[in-house]
């Protein structure tokens, strides 16, 4: 018998069944290029295991280039490896000092980044104002409040609503937007 499973010819009863099955492998030898790798399905390499274990053993298949395909998924360890650095879950040096919501927020956006955003927002706000319009510069507290409101609107799935609807006095809406800053100030910051 030839080692290539595609060249294997079966008896007539198998051929009759193959015609009815609509199998794509009927004329596979004319469609398969010689340089493609083929998997030897006739001779699966069963993984060795204890015969007294449960029947969850899988089998593996190897191609001509010795690539091994397994019928059971491989499981990764609980720790993740990136290069030579071993990452373990839990607090890190950066998060070990977190004692408040603001500290947790600063783990994602540093003070330096906030200062750059603030500087460029104030520059843009001053350059976009008209002669009769005065721009009140944004403070670091207002910038943190603004970013917090953006995060809350996404969390509450309200990011697709109009800004006006977020500041309504409806009992169905969250009062956190009105309590944090006025709608006009939010719009001014978003334009700068």
Tab-separated table of C-alpha atoms in Angstrom:
chain	number	residue	atom	x	y	z
A	1	UNK	CA	0.000	0.000	0.000
A	2	UNK	CA	1.288	3.456	-0.867
A	3	UNK	CA	2.120	5.841	2.008
A	4	UNK	CA	0.074	8.623	0.451
A	5	UNK	CA	-3.495	8.435	1.730
A	6	UNK	CA	-4.808	10.282	-1.305
A	7	UNK	CA	-3.651	7.543	-3.679
A	8	UNK	CA	-5.417	4.829	-1.689
A	9	UNK	CA	-8.096	3.052	-3.681
A	10	UNK	CA	-10.959	1.368	-1.888
A	11	UNK	CA	-13.418	-1.272	-3.021
A	12	UNK	CA	-16.525	-0.428	-5.096
A	13	UNK	CA	-18.839	-0.131	-2.082
A	14	UNK	CA	-16.722	2.702	-0.693
A	15	UNK	CA	-16.710	4.432	-4.093
A	16	UNK	CA	-20.512	4.248	-4.299
A	17	UNK	CA	-20.760	5.801	-0.848
A	18	UNK	CA	-18.270	8.543	-1.791
A	19	UNK	CA	-20.358	9.488	-4.841
A	20	UNK	CA	-23.451	9.976	-2.687
A	21	UNK	CA	-21.664	11.824	0.109
A	22	UNK	CA	-20.738	14.893	-1.920
A	23	UNK	CA	-17.166	14.580	-0.648
A	24	UNK	CA	-14.678	17.099	-1.942
A	25	UNK	CA	-11.944	14.455	-2.009
A	26	UNK	CA	-13.308	12.539	-5.020
A	27	UNK	CA	-10.927	14.138	-7.506
A	28	UNK	CA	-8.478	15.457	-4.952
A	29	UNK	CA	-5.399	14.052	-6.682
A	30	UNK	CA	-6.008	16.341	-9.658
A	31	UNK	CA	-6.568	19.363	-7.388
A	32	UNK	CA	-3.690	18.853	-4.943
A	33	UNK	CA	-0.339	20.317	-5.886
A	34	UNK	CA	2.737	18.206	-5.276
A	35	UNK	CA	4.427	20.858	-3.131
A	36	UNK	CA	1.560	21.010	-0.603
A	37	UNK	CA	2.056	19.217	2.686
A	38	UNK	CA	-0.223	16.274	3.310
A	39	UNK	CA	-1.175	14.727	6.600
A	40	UNK	CA	-0.871	10.977	7.019
A	41	UNK	CA	-4.328	10.063	8.300
A	42	UNK	CA	-3.878	6.308	7.863
A	43	UNK	CA	-1.168	6.030	10.483
A	44	UNK	CA	-2.038	8.305	13.397
A	45	UNK	CA	0.549	8.497	16.135
A	46	UNK	CA	-1.394	7.854	19.293
A	47	UNK	CA	0.026	9.713	22.230
A	48	UNK	CA	1.281	7.385	24.893
A	49	UNK	CA	-0.705	7.544	28.081
A	50	UNK	CA	-1.657	5.434	31.032
A	51	UNK	CA	-4.298	2.887	29.911
A	52	UNK	CA	-6.061	3.311	33.265
A	53	UNK	CA	-6.656	7.034	32.714
A	54	UNK	CA	-9.921	8.277	31.273
A	55	UNK	CA	-10.590	8.085	27.550
A	56	UNK	CA	-9.676	11.693	26.808
A	57	UNK	CA	-6.464	10.769	25.050
A	58	UNK	CA	-6.078	12.380	21.673
A	59	UNK	CA	-4.102	11.417	18.662
A	60	UNK	CA	-1.616	13.351	16.634
A	61	UNK	CA	-0.938	13.414	12.935
A	62	UNK	CA	2.337	14.231	11.251
A	63	UNK	CA	2.987	15.700	7.830
A	64	UNK	CA	5.828	14.856	5.476
A	65	UNK	CA	7.837	17.752	6.893
A	66	UNK	CA	7.431	16.296	10.408
A	67	UNK	CA	4.950	18.952	11.529
A	68	UNK	CA	2.755	17.420	14.217
A	69	UNK	CA	-0.978	18.151	14.431
A	70	UNK	CA	-2.807	17.147	17.596
A	71	UNK	CA	-6.510	16.409	18.006
A	72	UNK	CA	-6.446	17.768	21.553
A	73	UNK	CA	-5.704	21.434	22.288
A	74	UNK	CA	-2.607	22.334	24.206
A	75	UNK	CA	-3.142	24.265	27.402
A	76	UNK	CA	-0.988	27.173	28.442
A	77	UNK	CA	0.237	27.734	31.948
A	78	UNK	CA	-1.366	30.365	34.194
A	79	UNK	CA	1.669	32.612	33.842
A	80	UNK	CA	2.279	34.412	30.583
A	81	UNK	CA	5.707	34.743	29.018
A	82	UNK	CA	6.745	37.628	26.789
A	83	UNK	CA	10.322	37.133	25.712
A	84	UNK	CA	12.364	36.425	28.815
A	85	UNK	CA	10.069	38.387	31.140
A	86	UNK	CA	7.775	36.328	33.330
A	87	UNK	CA	4.486	38.089	34.082
A	88	UNK	CA	2.506	36.979	37.090
A	89	UNK	CA	-0.959	38.136	38.088
A	90	UNK	CA	-1.464	40.488	41.005
A	91	UNK	CA	-0.247	43.910	41.962
A	92	UNK	CA	2.877	45.288	40.370
A	93	UNK	CA	5.315	47.965	41.428
A	94	UNK	CA	3.140	50.506	39.619
A	95	UNK	CA	-0.127	49.384	41.237
A	96	UNK	CA	1.091	48.572	44.742
A	97	UNK	CA	0.556	52.188	45.880
A	98	UNK	CA	-3.065	52.439	44.646
A	99	UNK	CA	-5.230	53.661	47.505
A	100	UNK	CA	-7.926	55.631	45.665
A	101	UNK	CA	-9.806	55.812	42.388
A	102	UNK	CA	-7.547	58.665	41.270
A	103	UNK	CA	-4.442	56.537	41.924
A	104	UNK	CA	-5.921	53.753	39.786
A	105	UNK	CA	-6.740	56.296	37.059
A	106	UNK	CA	-3.130	57.534	37.084
A	107	UNK	CA	-1.916	53.984	36.366
A	108	UNK	CA	-3.446	54.361	32.884
A	109	UNK	CA	-2.754	58.043	32.205
A	110	UNK	CA	0.326	59.517	33.863
A	111	UNK	CA	0.574	63.041	35.294
A	112	UNK	CA	3.090	63.877	32.552
A	113	UNK	CA	0.627	62.819	29.853
A	114	UNK	CA	-2.162	64.813	31.516
A	115	UNK	CA	0.068	67.915	31.582
A	116	UNK	CA	0.799	67.559	27.846
A	117	UNK	CA	-2.903	67.131	27.045
A	118	UNK	CA	-3.666	70.159	29.214
A	119	UNK	CA	-1.002	72.335	27.556
A	120	UNK	CA	-2.105	71.482	24.008
A	121	UNK	CA	-5.826	71.769	24.862
A	122	UNK	CA	-5.302	75.231	26.344
A	123	UNK	CA	-3.207	76.273	23.331
A	124	UNK	CA	-5.928	75.050	20.953
A	125	UNK	CA	-8.662	76.697	23.022
A	126	UNK	CA	-6.871	80.055	23.013
A	127	UNK	CA	-6.204	79.923	19.268
A	128	UNK	CA	-9.809	78.937	18.403
A	129	UNK	CA	-11.531	81.714	20.327
A	130	UNK	CA	-12.979	84.700	18.569
A	131	UNK	CA	-12.475	88.348	19.593
A	132	UNK	CA	-15.716	88.522	21.558
A	133	UNK	CA	-15.372	85.020	23.021
A	134	UNK	CA	-13.170	84.466	26.047
A	135	UNK	CA	-11.664	81.053	26.675
A	136	UNK	CA	-11.237	80.050	30.282
A	137	UNK	CA	-8.180	77.800	30.513
A	138	UNK	CA	-8.723	74.228	31.591
A	139	UNK	CA	-7.364	73.174	34.970
A	140	UNK	CA	-5.860	69.755	35.678
A	141	UNK	CA	-8.888	68.909	37.860
A	142	UNK	CA	-11.290	69.808	35.030
A	143	UNK	CA	-9.295	67.687	32.587
A	144	UNK	CA	-9.481	64.671	34.920
A	145	UNK	CA	-13.217	65.294	35.376
A	146	UNK	CA	-13.698	65.521	31.598
A	147	UNK	CA	-11.851	62.241	30.956
A	148	UNK	CA	-13.792	60.632	33.806
A	149	UNK	CA	-17.104	61.692	32.258
A	150	UNK	CA	-16.020	60.248	28.914
A	151	UNK	CA	-15.191	56.948	30.625
A	152	UNK	CA	-18.487	56.900	32.538
A	153	UNK	CA	-20.493	57.615	29.389
A	154	UNK	CA	-18.838	54.627	27.743
A	155	UNK	CA	-19.378	52.451	30.802
A	156	UNK	CA	-23.062	53.384	30.975
A	157	UNK	CA	-23.336	52.850	27.199
A	158	UNK	CA	-24.349	56.455	26.703
A	159	UNK	CA	-21.508	57.400	24.367
A	160	UNK	CA	-23.866	57.396	21.349
A	161	UNK	CA	-26.339	59.788	22.983
A	162	UNK	CA	-26.232	63.508	22.409
A	163	UNK	CA	-24.350	65.597	24.942
A	164	UNK	CA	-27.551	67.471	25.756
A	165	UNK	CA	-29.335	64.252	26.777
A	166	UNK	CA	-26.589	63.365	29.286
A	167	UNK	CA	-27.347	66.524	31.287
A	168	UNK	CA	-31.146	66.121	31.414
A	169	UNK	CA	-32.857	66.138	34.789
A	170	UNK	CA	-34.736	62.925	34.061
A	171	UNK	CA	-34.838	60.340	36.822
A	172	UNK	CA	-33.762	57.795	34.192
A	173	UNK	CA	-30.440	59.551	33.589
A	174	UNK	CA	-27.362	59.550	35.793
A	175	UNK	CA	-26.920	62.749	37.850
A	176	UNK	CA	-23.120	62.384	37.813
A	177	UNK	CA	-22.786	64.472	34.637
A	178	UNK	CA	-24.609	67.510	36.089
A	179	UNK	CA	-22.796	67.135	39.418
A	180	UNK	CA	-19.337	67.090	37.792
A	181	UNK	CA	-19.484	70.087	35.431
A	182	UNK	CA	-21.895	72.121	33.357
A	183	UNK	CA	-22.807	70.989	29.869
A	184	UNK	CA	-21.434	74.216	28.352
A	185	UNK	CA	-18.061	73.687	30.027
A	186	UNK	CA	-17.964	70.057	28.829
A	187	UNK	CA	-18.665	71.218	25.261
A	188	UNK	CA	-15.979	73.925	25.536
A	189	UNK	CA	-13.379	71.397	26.695
A	190	UNK	CA	-14.367	68.917	23.990
A	191	UNK	CA	-13.869	71.595	21.314
A	192	UNK	CA	-10.395	72.586	22.540
